[in-house]
mmCIF file with all atom_site columns, C-alpha atoms in Angstrom:
data_model
loop_
_atom_site.group_PDB
_atom_site.id
_atom_site.type_symbol
_atom_site.label_atom_id
_atom_site.label_alt_id
_atom_site.label_comp_id
_atom_site.label_asym_id
_atom_site.label_entity_id
_atom_site.label_seq_id
_atom_site.pdbx_PDB_ins_code
_atom_site.Cartn_x
_atom_site.Cartn_y
_atom_site.Cartn_z
_atom_site.occupancy
_atom_site.B_iso_or_equiv
_atom_site.pdbx_formal_charge
_atom_site.auth_seq_id
_atom_site.auth_comp_id
_atom_site.auth_asym_id
_atom_site.auth_atom_id
_atom_site.pdbx_PDB_model_num
ATOM 1   C CA . UNK J 1 1   ? 15.067  -12.317 -22.785 1.00 50.00 ? 25  UNK J CA 1
ATOM 2   C CA . UNK J 1 2   ? 17.075  -11.592 -19.613 1.00 55.00 ? 26  UNK J CA 1
ATOM 3   C CA . UNK J 1 3   ? 15.187  -11.390 -16.341 1.00 62.00 ? 27  UNK J CA 1
ATOM 4   C CA . UNK J 1 4   ? 14.590  -7.902  -14.967 1.00 65.00 ? 28  UNK J CA 1
ATOM 5   C CA . UNK J 1 5   ? 16.603  -6.800  -11.981 1.00 68.00 ? 29  UNK J CA 1
ATOM 6   C CA . UNK J 1 6   ? 14.853  -6.006  -8.737  1.00 61.00 ? 30  UNK J CA 1
ATOM 7   C CA . UNK J 1 7   ? 15.608  -2.308  -9.232  1.00 66.00 ? 31  UNK J CA 1
ATOM 8   C CA . UNK J 1 8   ? 13.899  -2.339  -12.650 1.00 69.00 ? 32  UNK J CA 1
ATOM 9   C CA . UNK J 1 9   ? 10.858  -4.067  -11.204 1.00 62.00 ? 33  UNK J CA 1
ATOM 10  C CA . UNK J 1 10  ? 10.563  -1.523  -8.401  1.00 60.00 ? 34  UNK J CA 1
ATOM 11  C CA . UNK J 1 11  ? 10.853  1.408   -10.829 1.00 64.00 ? 35  UNK J CA 1
ATOM 12  C CA . UNK J 1 12  ? 7.896   0.063   -12.811 1.00 66.00 ? 36  UNK J CA 1
ATOM 13  C CA . UNK J 1 13  ? 5.418   -0.411  -9.952  1.00 64.00 ? 37  UNK J CA 1
ATOM 14  C CA . UNK J 1 14  ? 2.334   0.750   -11.863 1.00 66.00 ? 38  UNK J CA 1
ATOM 15  C CA . UNK J 1 15  ? 2.682   -2.059  -14.390 1.00 71.00 ? 39  UNK J CA 1
ATOM 16  C CA . UNK J 1 16  ? 2.376   -4.637  -11.619 1.00 68.00 ? 40  UNK J CA 1
ATOM 17  C CA . UNK J 1 17  ? -0.946  -3.286  -10.359 1.00 66.00 ? 41  UNK J CA 1
ATOM 18  C CA . UNK J 1 18  ? -2.439  -4.211  -13.734 1.00 65.00 ? 42  UNK J CA 1
ATOM 19  C CA . UNK J 1 19  ? -1.612  -7.860  -13.077 1.00 78.00 ? 43  UNK J CA 1
ATOM 20  C CA . UNK J 1 20  ? -4.265  -9.586  -10.978 1.00 80.00 ? 44  UNK J CA 1
ATOM 21  C CA . UNK J 1 21  ? -1.725  -11.800 -9.200  1.00 85.00 ? 45  UNK J CA 1
ATOM 22  C CA . UNK J 1 22  ? 0.166   -8.798  -7.842  1.00 86.00 ? 46  UNK J CA 1
ATOM 23  C CA . UNK J 1 23  ? -3.009  -6.933  -6.977  1.00 86.00 ? 47  UNK J CA 1
ATOM 24  C CA . UNK J 1 24  ? -4.272  -9.891  -4.932  1.00 88.00 ? 48  UNK J CA 1
ATOM 25  C CA . UNK J 1 25  ? -0.898  -10.335 -3.235  1.00 91.00 ? 49  UNK J CA 1
ATOM 26  C CA . UNK J 1 26  ? -0.830  -6.617  -2.425  1.00 92.00 ? 50  UNK J CA 1
ATOM 27  C CA . UNK J 1 27  ? -4.311  -6.872  -0.907  1.00 92.00 ? 51  UNK J CA 1
ATOM 28  C CA . UNK J 1 28  ? -3.140  -9.812  1.220   1.00 93.00 ? 52  UNK J CA 1
ATOM 29  C CA . UNK J 1 29  ? -0.092  -7.815  2.343   1.00 95.00 ? 53  UNK J CA 1
ATOM 30  C CA . UNK J 1 30  ? -2.308  -4.858  3.276   1.00 96.00 ? 54  UNK J CA 1
ATOM 31  C CA . UNK J 1 31  ? -4.649  -7.118  5.227   1.00 95.00 ? 55  UNK J CA 1
ATOM 32  C CA . UNK J 1 32  ? -1.692  -8.580  7.127   1.00 96.00 ? 56  UNK J CA 1
ATOM 33  C CA . UNK J 1 33  ? -0.295  -5.121  7.940   1.00 97.00 ? 57  UNK J CA 1
ATOM 34  C CA . UNK J 1 34  ? -3.687  -3.791  9.051   1.00 96.00 ? 58  UNK J CA 1
ATOM 35  C CA . UNK J 1 35  ? -4.276  -6.781  11.328  1.00 95.00 ? 59  UNK J CA 1
ATOM 36  C CA . UNK J 1 36  ? -0.755  -6.638  12.790  1.00 95.00 ? 60  UNK J CA 1
ATOM 37  C CA . UNK J 1 37  ? -1.438  -2.960  13.540  1.00 95.00 ? 61  UNK J CA 1
ATOM 38  C CA . UNK J 1 38  ? -4.579  -3.923  15.461  1.00 94.00 ? 62  UNK J CA 1
ATOM 39  C CA . UNK J 1 39  ? -6.952  -2.652  12.767  1.00 93.00 ? 63  UNK J CA 1
ATOM 40  C CA . UNK J 1 40  ? -9.826  -4.371  10.982  1.00 91.00 ? 64  UNK J CA 1
ATOM 41  C CA . UNK J 1 41  ? -9.461  -5.061  7.291   1.00 91.00 ? 65  UNK J CA 1
ATOM 42  C CA . UNK J 1 42  ? -13.023 -6.002  6.455   1.00 87.00 ? 66  UNK J CA 1
ATOM 43  C CA . UNK J 1 43  ? -12.730 -5.817  2.685   1.00 87.00 ? 67  UNK J CA 1
ATOM 44  C CA . UNK J 1 44  ? -14.510 -8.360  0.500   1.00 83.00 ? 68  UNK J CA 1
ATOM 45  C CA . UNK J 1 45  ? -15.089 -6.429  -2.702  1.00 82.00 ? 69  UNK J CA 1
ATOM 46  C CA . UNK J 1 46  ? -13.387 -6.484  -6.079  1.00 80.00 ? 70  UNK J CA 1
ATOM 47  C CA . UNK J 1 47  ? -9.706  -5.510  -6.122  1.00 77.00 ? 71  UNK J CA 1
ATOM 48  C CA . UNK J 1 48  ? -10.575 -2.492  -8.272  1.00 79.00 ? 72  UNK J CA 1
ATOM 49  C CA . UNK J 1 49  ? -12.402 -0.919  -5.318  1.00 86.00 ? 73  UNK J CA 1
ATOM 50  C CA . UNK J 1 50  ? -9.451  -1.203  -2.935  1.00 89.00 ? 74  UNK J CA 1
ATOM 51  C CA . UNK J 1 51  ? -8.364  2.409   -3.440  1.00 91.00 ? 75  UNK J CA 1
ATOM 52  C CA . UNK J 1 52  ? -11.767 3.762   -2.363  1.00 92.00 ? 76  UNK J CA 1
ATOM 53  C CA . UNK J 1 53  ? -11.836 1.423   0.642   1.00 94.00 ? 77  UNK J CA 1
ATOM 54  C CA . UNK J 1 54  ? -8.395  2.615   1.755   1.00 95.00 ? 78  UNK J CA 1
ATOM 55  C CA . UNK J 1 55  ? -9.408  6.263   1.301   1.00 96.00 ? 79  UNK J CA 1
ATOM 56  C CA . UNK J 1 56  ? -12.368 5.675   3.602   1.00 95.00 ? 80  UNK J CA 1
ATOM 57  C CA . UNK J 1 57  ? -10.223 3.913   6.224   1.00 96.00 ? 81  UNK J CA 1
ATOM 58  C CA . UNK J 1 58  ? -7.506  6.580   6.169   1.00 96.00 ? 82  UNK J CA 1
ATOM 59  C CA . UNK J 1 59  ? -10.090 9.375   6.436   1.00 97.00 ? 83  UNK J CA 1
ATOM 60  C CA . UNK J 1 60  ? -11.618 7.674   9.489   1.00 96.00 ? 84  UNK J CA 1
ATOM 61  C CA . UNK J 1 61  ? -8.199  7.307   11.105  1.00 96.00 ? 85  UNK J CA 1
ATOM 62  C CA . UNK J 1 62  ? -7.264  10.933  10.392  1.00 94.00 ? 86  UNK J CA 1
ATOM 63  C CA . UNK J 1 63  ? -10.527 12.077  11.963  1.00 96.00 ? 87  UNK J CA 1
ATOM 64  C CA . UNK J 1 64  ? -10.721 9.682   14.908  1.00 96.00 ? 88  UNK J CA 1
ATOM 65  C CA . UNK J 1 65  ? -7.469  7.849   15.610  1.00 94.00 ? 89  UNK J CA 1
ATOM 66  C CA . UNK J 1 66  ? -4.274  9.469   14.364  1.00 94.00 ? 90  UNK J CA 1
ATOM 67  C CA . UNK J 1 67  ? -2.182  7.133   16.546  1.00 95.00 ? 91  UNK J CA 1
ATOM 68  C CA . UNK J 1 68  ? -3.595  4.097   14.719  1.00 96.00 ? 92  UNK J CA 1
ATOM 69  C CA . UNK J 1 69  ? -2.649  5.742   11.424  1.00 96.00 ? 93  UNK J CA 1
ATOM 70  C CA . UNK J 1 70  ? 0.888   6.391   12.676  1.00 95.00 ? 94  UNK J CA 1
ATOM 71  C CA . UNK J 1 71  ? 1.201   2.765   13.749  1.00 96.00 ? 95  UNK J CA 1
ATOM 72  C CA . UNK J 1 72  ? -0.081  1.542   10.390  1.00 97.00 ? 96  UNK J CA 1
ATOM 73  C CA . UNK J 1 73  ? 2.315   3.743   8.418   1.00 96.00 ? 97  UNK J CA 1
ATOM 74  C CA . UNK J 1 74  ? 5.175   2.521   10.605  1.00 96.00 ? 98  UNK J CA 1
ATOM 75  C CA . UNK J 1 75  ? 4.131   -1.135  10.173  1.00 96.00 ? 99  UNK J CA 1
ATOM 76  C CA . UNK J 1 76  ? 3.890   -0.764  6.392   1.00 97.00 ? 100 UNK J CA 1
ATOM 77  C CA . UNK J 1 77  ? 7.163   1.202   6.381   1.00 95.00 ? 101 UNK J CA 1
ATOM 78  C CA . UNK J 1 78  ? 5.768   4.167   4.476   1.00 95.00 ? 102 UNK J CA 1
ATOM 79  C CA . UNK J 1 79  ? 8.170   7.038   3.874   1.00 89.00 ? 103 UNK J CA 1
ATOM 80  C CA . UNK J 1 80  ? 6.199   9.822   5.585   1.00 87.00 ? 104 UNK J CA 1
ATOM 81  C CA . UNK J 1 81  ? 8.357   12.497  3.930   1.00 87.00 ? 105 UNK J CA 1
ATOM 82  C CA . UNK J 1 82  ? 6.864   11.515  0.552   1.00 83.00 ? 106 UNK J CA 1
ATOM 83  C CA . UNK J 1 83  ? 3.395   12.271  1.891   1.00 84.00 ? 107 UNK J CA 1
ATOM 84  C CA . UNK J 1 84  ? 4.275   15.829  2.849   1.00 81.00 ? 108 UNK J CA 1
ATOM 85  C CA . UNK J 1 85  ? 6.448   16.750  -0.153  1.00 80.00 ? 109 UNK J CA 1
ATOM 86  C CA . UNK J 1 86  ? 3.551   18.508  -1.875  1.00 73.00 ? 110 UNK J CA 1
ATOM 87  C CA . UNK J 1 87  ? 1.307   19.904  0.869   1.00 68.00 ? 111 UNK J CA 1
ATOM 88  C CA . UNK J 1 88  ? -1.241  21.320  -1.560  1.00 66.00 ? 112 UNK J CA 1
ATOM 89  C CA . UNK J 1 89  ? -2.360  17.882  -2.741  1.00 71.00 ? 113 UNK J CA 1
ATOM 90  C CA . UNK J 1 90  ? -5.042  15.811  -1.018  1.00 88.00 ? 114 UNK J CA 1
ATOM 91  C CA . UNK J 1 91  ? -3.407  14.259  2.059   1.00 91.00 ? 115 UNK J CA 1
ATOM 92  C CA . UNK J 1 92  ? -5.702  11.206  2.095   1.00 93.00 ? 116 UNK J CA 1
ATOM 93  C CA . UNK J 1 93  ? -4.936  10.399  -1.542  1.00 91.00 ? 117 UNK J CA 1
ATOM 94  C CA . UNK J 1 94  ? -1.226  10.847  -0.922  1.00 92.00 ? 118 UNK J CA 1
ATOM 95  C CA . UNK J 1 95  ? -1.307  8.496   2.103   1.00 94.00 ? 119 UNK J CA 1
ATOM 96  C CA . UNK J 1 96  ? -3.265  5.859   0.171   1.00 94.00 ? 120 UNK J CA 1
ATOM 97  C CA . UNK J 1 97  ? -0.864  6.072   -2.769  1.00 91.00 ? 121 UNK J CA 1
ATOM 98  C CA . UNK J 1 98  ? 2.153   5.649   -0.500  1.00 93.00 ? 122 UNK J CA 1
ATOM 99  C CA . UNK J 1 99  ? 0.531   2.719   1.337   1.00 96.00 ? 123 UNK J CA 1
ATOM 100 C CA . UNK J 1 100 ? -0.260  0.911   -1.910  1.00 94.00 ? 124 UNK J CA 1
ATOM 101 C CA . UNK J 1 101 ? 3.156   1.708   -3.372  1.00 91.00 ? 125 UNK J CA 1
ATOM 102 C CA . UNK J 1 102 ? 5.052   0.371   -0.354  1.00 95.00 ? 126 UNK J CA 1
ATOM 103 C CA . UNK J 1 103 ? 2.856   -2.726  -0.049  1.00 95.00 ? 127 UNK J CA 1
ATOM 104 C CA . UNK J 1 104 ? 3.381   -3.498  -3.724  1.00 92.00 ? 128 UNK J CA 1
ATOM 105 C CA . UNK J 1 105 ? 7.139   -3.026  -3.297  1.00 91.00 ? 129 UNK J CA 1
ATOM 106 C CA . UNK J 1 106 ? 7.113   -5.623  -0.510  1.00 94.00 ? 130 UNK J CA 1
ATOM 107 C CA . UNK J 1 107 ? 5.223   -8.057  -2.748  1.00 93.00 ? 131 UNK J CA 1
ATOM 108 C CA . UNK J 1 108 ? 7.565   -7.546  -5.702  1.00 90.00 ? 132 UNK J CA 1
ATOM 109 C CA . UNK J 1 109 ? 10.649  -8.005  -3.527  1.00 90.00 ? 133 UNK J CA 1
ATOM 110 C CA . UNK J 1 110 ? 9.243   -11.181 -1.973  1.00 91.00 ? 134 UNK J CA 1
ATOM 111 C CA . UNK J 1 111 ? 8.248   -12.599 -5.370  1.00 86.00 ? 135 UNK J CA 1
ATOM 112 C CA . UNK J 1 112 ? 11.601  -11.659 -6.900  1.00 84.00 ? 136 UNK J CA 1
ATOM 113 C CA . UNK J 1 113 ? 13.518  -13.640 -4.294  1.00 88.00 ? 137 UNK J CA 1
ATOM 114 C CA . UNK J 1 114 ? 11.024  -16.508 -4.433  1.00 83.00 ? 138 UNK J CA 1
ATOM 115 C CA . UNK J 1 115 ? 11.808  -17.024 -8.147  1.00 70.00 ? 139 UNK J CA 1
#
């Protein structure tokens, strides 16, 4: 079977989150980006709880330190326009989804070129 192109891999992001290897690599990427943004990433739970942890962190930043959130989104390279496309949806959920999506994209790209 021919290997998938990078574009195909990026279009099918959700499938990669089901694979533990990619979930762990995405967590490591998030930790790196948080730390490089000057933020703590004190997360030692199961990968399945990552979404809830990120929701809590983003909520705290929205309430207390919007500049830290801006820096984090810039560091991760999140497309902020995607967050505000549908203003009626929960902003925290939208931010978390975009953070995870972009972090996973970075992992897939790195792994693709490592192969």
